[in-house]
Short mmCIF file of N, CA and C in Angstrom, two decimals:
data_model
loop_
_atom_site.label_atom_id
_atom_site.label_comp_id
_atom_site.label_asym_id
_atom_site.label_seq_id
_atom_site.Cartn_x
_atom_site.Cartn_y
_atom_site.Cartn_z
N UNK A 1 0.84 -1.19 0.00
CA UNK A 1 0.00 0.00 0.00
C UNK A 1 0.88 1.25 0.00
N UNK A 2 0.74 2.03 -0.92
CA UNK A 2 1.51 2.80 -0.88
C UNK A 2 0.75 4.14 0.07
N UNK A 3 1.76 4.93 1.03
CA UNK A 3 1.73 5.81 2.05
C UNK A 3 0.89 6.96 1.97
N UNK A 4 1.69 7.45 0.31
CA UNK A 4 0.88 8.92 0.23
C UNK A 4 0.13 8.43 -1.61
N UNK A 5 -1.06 8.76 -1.21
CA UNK A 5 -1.52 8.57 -2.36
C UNK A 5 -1.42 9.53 -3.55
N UNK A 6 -0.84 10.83 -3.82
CA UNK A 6 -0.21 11.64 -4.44
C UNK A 6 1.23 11.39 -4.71
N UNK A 7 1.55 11.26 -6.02
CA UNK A 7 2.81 10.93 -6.08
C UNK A 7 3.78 12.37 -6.30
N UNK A 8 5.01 12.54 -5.94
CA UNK A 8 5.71 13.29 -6.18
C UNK A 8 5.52 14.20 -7.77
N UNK A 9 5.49 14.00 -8.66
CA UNK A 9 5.45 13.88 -10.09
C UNK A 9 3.65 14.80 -10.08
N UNK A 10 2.75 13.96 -9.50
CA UNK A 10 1.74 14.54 -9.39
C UNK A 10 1.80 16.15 -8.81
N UNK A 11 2.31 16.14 -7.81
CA UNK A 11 2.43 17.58 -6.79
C UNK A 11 3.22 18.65 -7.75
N UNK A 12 4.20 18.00 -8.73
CA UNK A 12 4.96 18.78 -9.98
C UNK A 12 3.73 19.09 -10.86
N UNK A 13 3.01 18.31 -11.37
CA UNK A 13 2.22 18.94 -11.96
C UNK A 13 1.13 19.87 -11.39
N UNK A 14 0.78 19.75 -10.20
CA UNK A 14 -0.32 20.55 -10.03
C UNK A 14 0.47 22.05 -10.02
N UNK A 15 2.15 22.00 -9.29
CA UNK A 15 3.11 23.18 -9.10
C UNK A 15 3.09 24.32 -10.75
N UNK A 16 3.18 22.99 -11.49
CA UNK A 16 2.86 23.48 -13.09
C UNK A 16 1.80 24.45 -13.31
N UNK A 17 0.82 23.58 -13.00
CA UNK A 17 -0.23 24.45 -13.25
C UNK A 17 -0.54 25.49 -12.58
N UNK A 18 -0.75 25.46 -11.35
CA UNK A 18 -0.25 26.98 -10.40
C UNK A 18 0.30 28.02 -11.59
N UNK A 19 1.31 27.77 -11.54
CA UNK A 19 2.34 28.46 -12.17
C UNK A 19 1.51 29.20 -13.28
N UNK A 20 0.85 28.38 -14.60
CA UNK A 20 0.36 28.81 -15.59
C UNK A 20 -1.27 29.56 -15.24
N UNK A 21 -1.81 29.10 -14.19
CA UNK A 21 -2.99 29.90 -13.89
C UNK A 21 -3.18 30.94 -13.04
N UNK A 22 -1.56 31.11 -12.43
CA UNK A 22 -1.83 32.44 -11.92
C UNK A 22 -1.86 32.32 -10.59
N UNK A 23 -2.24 31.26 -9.80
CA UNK A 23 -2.44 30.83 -8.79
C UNK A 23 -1.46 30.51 -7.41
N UNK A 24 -1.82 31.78 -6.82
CA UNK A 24 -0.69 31.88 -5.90
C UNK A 24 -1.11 31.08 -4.70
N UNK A 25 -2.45 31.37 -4.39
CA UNK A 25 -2.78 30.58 -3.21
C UNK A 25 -2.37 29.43 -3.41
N UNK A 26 -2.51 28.60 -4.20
CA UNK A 26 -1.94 27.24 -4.60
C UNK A 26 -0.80 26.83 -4.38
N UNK A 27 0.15 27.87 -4.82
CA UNK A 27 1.59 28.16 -4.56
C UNK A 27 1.91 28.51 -3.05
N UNK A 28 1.49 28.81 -3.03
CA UNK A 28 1.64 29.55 -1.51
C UNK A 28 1.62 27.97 -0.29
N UNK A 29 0.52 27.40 -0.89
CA UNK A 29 0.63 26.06 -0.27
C UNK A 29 1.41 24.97 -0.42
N UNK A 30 1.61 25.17 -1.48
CA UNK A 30 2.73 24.06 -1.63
C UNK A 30 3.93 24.35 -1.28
N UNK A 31 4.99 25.29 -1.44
CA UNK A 31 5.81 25.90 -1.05
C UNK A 31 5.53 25.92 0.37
N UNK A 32 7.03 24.48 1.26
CA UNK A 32 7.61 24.58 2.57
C UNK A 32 7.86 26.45 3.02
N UNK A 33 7.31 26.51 4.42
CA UNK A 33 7.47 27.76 5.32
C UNK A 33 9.06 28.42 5.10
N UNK A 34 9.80 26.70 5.48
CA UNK A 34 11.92 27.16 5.00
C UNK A 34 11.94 26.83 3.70
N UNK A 35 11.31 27.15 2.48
CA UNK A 35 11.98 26.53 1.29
C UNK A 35 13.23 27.59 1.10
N UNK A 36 14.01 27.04 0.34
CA UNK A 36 14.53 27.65 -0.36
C UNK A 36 15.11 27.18 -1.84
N UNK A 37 15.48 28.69 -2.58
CA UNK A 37 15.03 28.08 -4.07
C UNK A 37 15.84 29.55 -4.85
N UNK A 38 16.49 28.87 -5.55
CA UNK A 38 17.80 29.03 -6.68
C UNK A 38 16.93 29.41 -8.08
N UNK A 39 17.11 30.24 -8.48
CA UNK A 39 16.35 30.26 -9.59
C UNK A 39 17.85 30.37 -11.33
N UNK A 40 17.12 30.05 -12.02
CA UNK A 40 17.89 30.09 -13.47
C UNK A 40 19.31 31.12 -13.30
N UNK A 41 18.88 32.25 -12.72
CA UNK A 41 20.19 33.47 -12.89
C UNK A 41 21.33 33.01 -11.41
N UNK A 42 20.63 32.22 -10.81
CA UNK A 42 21.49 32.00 -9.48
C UNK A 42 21.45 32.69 -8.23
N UNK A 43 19.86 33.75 -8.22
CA UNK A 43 19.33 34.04 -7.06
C UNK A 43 19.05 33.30 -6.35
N UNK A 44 19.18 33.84 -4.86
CA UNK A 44 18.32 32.67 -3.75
C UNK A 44 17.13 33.06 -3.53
N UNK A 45 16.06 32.77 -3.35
CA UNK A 45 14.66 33.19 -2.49
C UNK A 45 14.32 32.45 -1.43
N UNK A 46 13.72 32.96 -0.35
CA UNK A 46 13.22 32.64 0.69
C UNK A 46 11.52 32.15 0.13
N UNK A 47 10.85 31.95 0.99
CA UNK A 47 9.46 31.57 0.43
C UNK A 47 8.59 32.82 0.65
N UNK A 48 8.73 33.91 1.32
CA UNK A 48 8.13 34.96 0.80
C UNK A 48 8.25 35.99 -0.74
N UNK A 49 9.47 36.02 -0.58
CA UNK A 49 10.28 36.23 -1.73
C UNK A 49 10.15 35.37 -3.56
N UNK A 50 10.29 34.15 -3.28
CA UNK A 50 10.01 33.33 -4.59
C UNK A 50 8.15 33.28 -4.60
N UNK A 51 7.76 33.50 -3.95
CA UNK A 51 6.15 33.47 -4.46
C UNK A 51 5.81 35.33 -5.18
N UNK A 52 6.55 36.39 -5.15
CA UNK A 52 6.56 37.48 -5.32
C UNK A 52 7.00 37.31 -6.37
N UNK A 53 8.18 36.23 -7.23
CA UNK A 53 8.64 35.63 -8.28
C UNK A 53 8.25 35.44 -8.95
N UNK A 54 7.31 34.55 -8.58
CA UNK A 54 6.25 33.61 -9.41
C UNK A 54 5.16 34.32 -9.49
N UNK A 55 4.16 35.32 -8.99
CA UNK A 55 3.42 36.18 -9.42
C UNK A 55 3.95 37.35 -10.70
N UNK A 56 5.47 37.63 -10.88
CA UNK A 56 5.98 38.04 -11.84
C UNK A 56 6.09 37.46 -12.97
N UNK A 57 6.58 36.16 -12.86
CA UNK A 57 6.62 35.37 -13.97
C UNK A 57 5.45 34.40 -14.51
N UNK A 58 4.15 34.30 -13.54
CA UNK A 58 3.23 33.68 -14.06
C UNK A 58 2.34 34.58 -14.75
N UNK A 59 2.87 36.18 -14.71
CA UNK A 59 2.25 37.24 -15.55
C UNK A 59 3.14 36.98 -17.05
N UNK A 60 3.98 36.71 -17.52
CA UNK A 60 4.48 36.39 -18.69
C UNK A 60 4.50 35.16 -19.07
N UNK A 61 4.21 33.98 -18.43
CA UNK A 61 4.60 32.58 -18.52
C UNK A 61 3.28 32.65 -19.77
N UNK A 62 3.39 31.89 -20.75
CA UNK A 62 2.14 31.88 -21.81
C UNK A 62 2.42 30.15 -21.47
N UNK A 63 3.50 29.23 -21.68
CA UNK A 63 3.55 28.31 -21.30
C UNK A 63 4.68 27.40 -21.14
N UNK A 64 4.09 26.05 -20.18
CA UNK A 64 5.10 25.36 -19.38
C UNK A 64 5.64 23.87 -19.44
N UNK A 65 5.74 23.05 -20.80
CA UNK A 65 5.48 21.62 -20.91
C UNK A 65 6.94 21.08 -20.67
N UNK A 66 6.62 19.58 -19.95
CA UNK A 66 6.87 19.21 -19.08
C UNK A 66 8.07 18.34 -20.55
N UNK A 67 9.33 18.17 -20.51
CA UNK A 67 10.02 17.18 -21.50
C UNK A 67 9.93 15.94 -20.72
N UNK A 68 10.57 15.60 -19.67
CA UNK A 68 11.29 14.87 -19.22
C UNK A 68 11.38 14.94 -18.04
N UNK A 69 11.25 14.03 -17.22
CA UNK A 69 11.65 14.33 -15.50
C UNK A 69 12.02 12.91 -14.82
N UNK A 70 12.74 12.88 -13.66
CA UNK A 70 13.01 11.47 -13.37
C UNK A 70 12.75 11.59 -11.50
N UNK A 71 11.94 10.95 -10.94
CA UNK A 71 11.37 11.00 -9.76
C UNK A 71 12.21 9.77 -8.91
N UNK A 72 12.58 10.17 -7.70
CA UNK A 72 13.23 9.33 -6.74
C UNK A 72 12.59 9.97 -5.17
N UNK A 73 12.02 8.35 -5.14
CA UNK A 73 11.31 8.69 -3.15
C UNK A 73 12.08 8.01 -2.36
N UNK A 74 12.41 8.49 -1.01
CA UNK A 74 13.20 7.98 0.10
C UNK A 74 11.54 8.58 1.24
N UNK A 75 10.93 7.37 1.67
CA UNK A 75 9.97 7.76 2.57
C UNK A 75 8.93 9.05 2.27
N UNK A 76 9.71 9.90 3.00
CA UNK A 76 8.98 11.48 3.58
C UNK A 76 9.63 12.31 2.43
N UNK A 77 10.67 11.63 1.69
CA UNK A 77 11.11 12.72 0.85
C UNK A 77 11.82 12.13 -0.29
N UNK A 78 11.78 13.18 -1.28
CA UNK A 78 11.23 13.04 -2.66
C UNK A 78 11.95 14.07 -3.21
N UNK A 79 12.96 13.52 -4.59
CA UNK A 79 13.68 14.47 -5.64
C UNK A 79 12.63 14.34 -7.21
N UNK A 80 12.47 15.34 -7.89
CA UNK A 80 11.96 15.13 -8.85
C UNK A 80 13.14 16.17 -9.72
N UNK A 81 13.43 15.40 -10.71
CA UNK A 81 14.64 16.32 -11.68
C UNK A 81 13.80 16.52 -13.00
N UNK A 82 13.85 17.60 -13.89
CA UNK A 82 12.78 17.64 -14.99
C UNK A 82 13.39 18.70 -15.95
N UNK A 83 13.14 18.50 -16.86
CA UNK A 83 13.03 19.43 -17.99
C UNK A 83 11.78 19.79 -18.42
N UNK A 84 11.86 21.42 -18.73
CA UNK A 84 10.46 21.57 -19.10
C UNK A 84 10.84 22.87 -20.04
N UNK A 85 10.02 22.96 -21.31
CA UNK A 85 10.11 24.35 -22.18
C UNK A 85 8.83 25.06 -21.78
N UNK A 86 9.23 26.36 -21.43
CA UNK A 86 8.60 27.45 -21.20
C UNK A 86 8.67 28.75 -21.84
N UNK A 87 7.55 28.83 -22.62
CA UNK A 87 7.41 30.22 -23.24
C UNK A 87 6.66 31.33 -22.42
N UNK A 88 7.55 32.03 -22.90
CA UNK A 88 7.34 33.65 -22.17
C UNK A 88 6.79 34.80 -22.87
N UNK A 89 6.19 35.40 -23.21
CA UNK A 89 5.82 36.92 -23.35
C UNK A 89 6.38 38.25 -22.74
N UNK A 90 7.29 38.29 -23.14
CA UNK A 90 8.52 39.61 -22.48
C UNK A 90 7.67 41.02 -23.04
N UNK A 91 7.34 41.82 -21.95
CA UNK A 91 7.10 42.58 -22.75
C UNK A 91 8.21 43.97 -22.38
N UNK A 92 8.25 44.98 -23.39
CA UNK A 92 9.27 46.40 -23.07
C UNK A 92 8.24 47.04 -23.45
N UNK A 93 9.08 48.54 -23.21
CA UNK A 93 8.40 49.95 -24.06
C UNK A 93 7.91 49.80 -25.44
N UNK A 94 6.80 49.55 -25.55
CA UNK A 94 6.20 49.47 -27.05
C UNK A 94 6.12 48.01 -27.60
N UNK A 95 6.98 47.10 -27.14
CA UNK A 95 6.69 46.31 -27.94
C UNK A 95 6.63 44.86 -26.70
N UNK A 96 6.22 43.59 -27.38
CA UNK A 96 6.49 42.51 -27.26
C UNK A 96 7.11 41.20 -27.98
N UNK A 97 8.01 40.74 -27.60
CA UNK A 97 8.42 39.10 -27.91
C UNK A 97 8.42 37.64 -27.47
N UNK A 98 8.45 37.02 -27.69
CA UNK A 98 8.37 35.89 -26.86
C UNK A 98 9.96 35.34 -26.78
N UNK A 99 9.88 34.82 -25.64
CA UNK A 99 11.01 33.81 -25.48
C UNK A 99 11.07 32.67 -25.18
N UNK A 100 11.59 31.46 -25.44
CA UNK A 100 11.74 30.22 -25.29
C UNK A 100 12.58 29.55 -24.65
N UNK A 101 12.60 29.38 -23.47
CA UNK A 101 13.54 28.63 -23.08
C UNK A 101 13.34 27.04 -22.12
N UNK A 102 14.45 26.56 -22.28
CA UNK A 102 14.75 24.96 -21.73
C UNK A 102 15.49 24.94 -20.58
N UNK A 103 14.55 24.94 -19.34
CA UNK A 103 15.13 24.63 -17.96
C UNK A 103 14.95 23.41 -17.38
N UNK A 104 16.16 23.29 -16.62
CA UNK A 104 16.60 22.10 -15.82
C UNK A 104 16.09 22.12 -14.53
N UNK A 105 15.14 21.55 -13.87
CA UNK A 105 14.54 21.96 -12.16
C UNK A 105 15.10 20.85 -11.85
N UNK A 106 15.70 20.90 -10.46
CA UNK A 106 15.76 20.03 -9.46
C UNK A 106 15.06 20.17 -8.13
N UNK A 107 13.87 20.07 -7.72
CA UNK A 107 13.22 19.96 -6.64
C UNK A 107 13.04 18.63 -5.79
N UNK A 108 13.55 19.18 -4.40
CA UNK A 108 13.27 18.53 -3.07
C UNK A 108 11.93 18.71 -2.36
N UNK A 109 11.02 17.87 -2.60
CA UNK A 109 9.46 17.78 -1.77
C UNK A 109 9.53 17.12 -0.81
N UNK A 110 9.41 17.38 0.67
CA UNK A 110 8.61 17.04 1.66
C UNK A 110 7.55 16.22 1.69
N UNK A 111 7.40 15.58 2.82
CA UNK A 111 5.74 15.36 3.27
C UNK A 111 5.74 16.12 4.61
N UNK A 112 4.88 16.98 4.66
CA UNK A 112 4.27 17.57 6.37
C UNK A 112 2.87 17.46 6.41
N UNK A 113 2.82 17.16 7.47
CA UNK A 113 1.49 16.87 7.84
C UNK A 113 0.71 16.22 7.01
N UNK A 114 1.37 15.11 6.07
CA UNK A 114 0.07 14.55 4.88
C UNK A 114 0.05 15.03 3.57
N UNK A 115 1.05 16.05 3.17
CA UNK A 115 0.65 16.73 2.17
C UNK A 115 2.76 17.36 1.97
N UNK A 116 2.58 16.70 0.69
CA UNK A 116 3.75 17.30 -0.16
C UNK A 116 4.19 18.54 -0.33
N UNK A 117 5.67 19.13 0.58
CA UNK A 117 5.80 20.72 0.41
C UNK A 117 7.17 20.50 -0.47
N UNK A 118 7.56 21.34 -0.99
CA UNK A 118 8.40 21.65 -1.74
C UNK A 118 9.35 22.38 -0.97
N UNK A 119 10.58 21.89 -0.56
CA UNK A 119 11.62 22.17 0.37
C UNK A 119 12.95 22.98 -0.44
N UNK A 120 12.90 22.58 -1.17
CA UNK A 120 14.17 23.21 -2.40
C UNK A 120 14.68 23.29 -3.61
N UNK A 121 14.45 24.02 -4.33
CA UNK A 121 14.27 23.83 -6.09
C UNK A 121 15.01 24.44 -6.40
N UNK A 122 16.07 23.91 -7.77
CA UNK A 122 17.19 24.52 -8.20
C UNK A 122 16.89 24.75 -9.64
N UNK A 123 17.48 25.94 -10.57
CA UNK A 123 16.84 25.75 -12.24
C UNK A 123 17.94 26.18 -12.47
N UNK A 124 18.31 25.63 -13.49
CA UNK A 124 19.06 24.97 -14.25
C UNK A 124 18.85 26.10 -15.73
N UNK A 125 19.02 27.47 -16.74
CA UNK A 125 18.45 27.30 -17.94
C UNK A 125 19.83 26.58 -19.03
N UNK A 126 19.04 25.97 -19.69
CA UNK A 126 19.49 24.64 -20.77
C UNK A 126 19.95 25.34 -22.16
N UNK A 127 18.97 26.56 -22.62
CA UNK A 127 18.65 27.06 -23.70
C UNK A 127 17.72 28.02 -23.90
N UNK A 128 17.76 29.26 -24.36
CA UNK A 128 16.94 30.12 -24.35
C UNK A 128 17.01 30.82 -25.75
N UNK A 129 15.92 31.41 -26.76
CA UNK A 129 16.36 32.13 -27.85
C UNK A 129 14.75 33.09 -27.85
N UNK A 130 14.87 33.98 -28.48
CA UNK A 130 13.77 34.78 -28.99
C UNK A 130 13.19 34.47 -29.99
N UNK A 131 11.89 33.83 -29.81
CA UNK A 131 10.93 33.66 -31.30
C UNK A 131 10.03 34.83 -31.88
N UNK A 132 9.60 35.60 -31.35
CA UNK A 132 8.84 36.53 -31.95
C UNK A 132 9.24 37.94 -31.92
N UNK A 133 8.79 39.16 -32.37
CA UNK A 133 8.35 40.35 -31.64
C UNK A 133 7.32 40.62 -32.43
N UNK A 134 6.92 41.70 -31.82
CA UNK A 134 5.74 42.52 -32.63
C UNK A 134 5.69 44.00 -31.28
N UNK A 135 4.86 45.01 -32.28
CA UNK A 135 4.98 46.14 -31.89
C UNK A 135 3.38 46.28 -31.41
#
């Protein structure tokens, strides 16, 4: 019988979707009280801080698919490693482009109290180029 009936992989995707709908409360929950979390440029955030992140970037995120990921559980805790391409909507003065890029996540999930937190996520970017603009 397995323990937690949500699998690691699962809690990534719902994190996904958060992400693409905007959804902070969601985020807000999943994201451990101590996370901490490395982002693409090699900032650190605290968990007040990276959810202020992710309300920035889930305003440009257009979208988030998942390549590849490889999941490893030890009990209470859980690595999920993944690739995922994410397009962006950058916008400047006057105009907009999109960007494309290929990041590497490494996230550490928890179990507390019954429920999968996300303890520490590292990104990795793989590849990034500009596909569009327009004015």
């Amino acid at each position: 019988m397995n323990p937690h009936p949500i699998s690691p992989l699962a809690i990534e995707d719902r994190f996904r979707r958060a992400l693409l709908s905007s959804s902070l409360k969601t985020l807000a929950a999943l994201v451990d009280d101590d996370a901490i979390v490395v982002d693409a440029s090699g900032c650190v955030y605290d968990k007040r801080a990276i959810l202020s992140h992710f309300a920035l970037l889930a305003e440009q995120l257009a979208s988030l698919d998942l390549l590849d990921w490889h999941v490893q559980a030890w009990g209470d805790t859980a690595v999920v490693v993944s690739r995922v391409r994410r397009l962006m909507i950058v916008r400047e003065i006057g105009k907009r482009h999109a960007v494309s890029e290929v990041v590497r996540y490494t996230r550490v999930w928890r179990m507390v109290s019954g429920a999968w937190r996300l303890a520490a996520s590292h990104a990795t970017l793989v590849h990034t180029g500009d596909s569009s603009s327009s004015e």
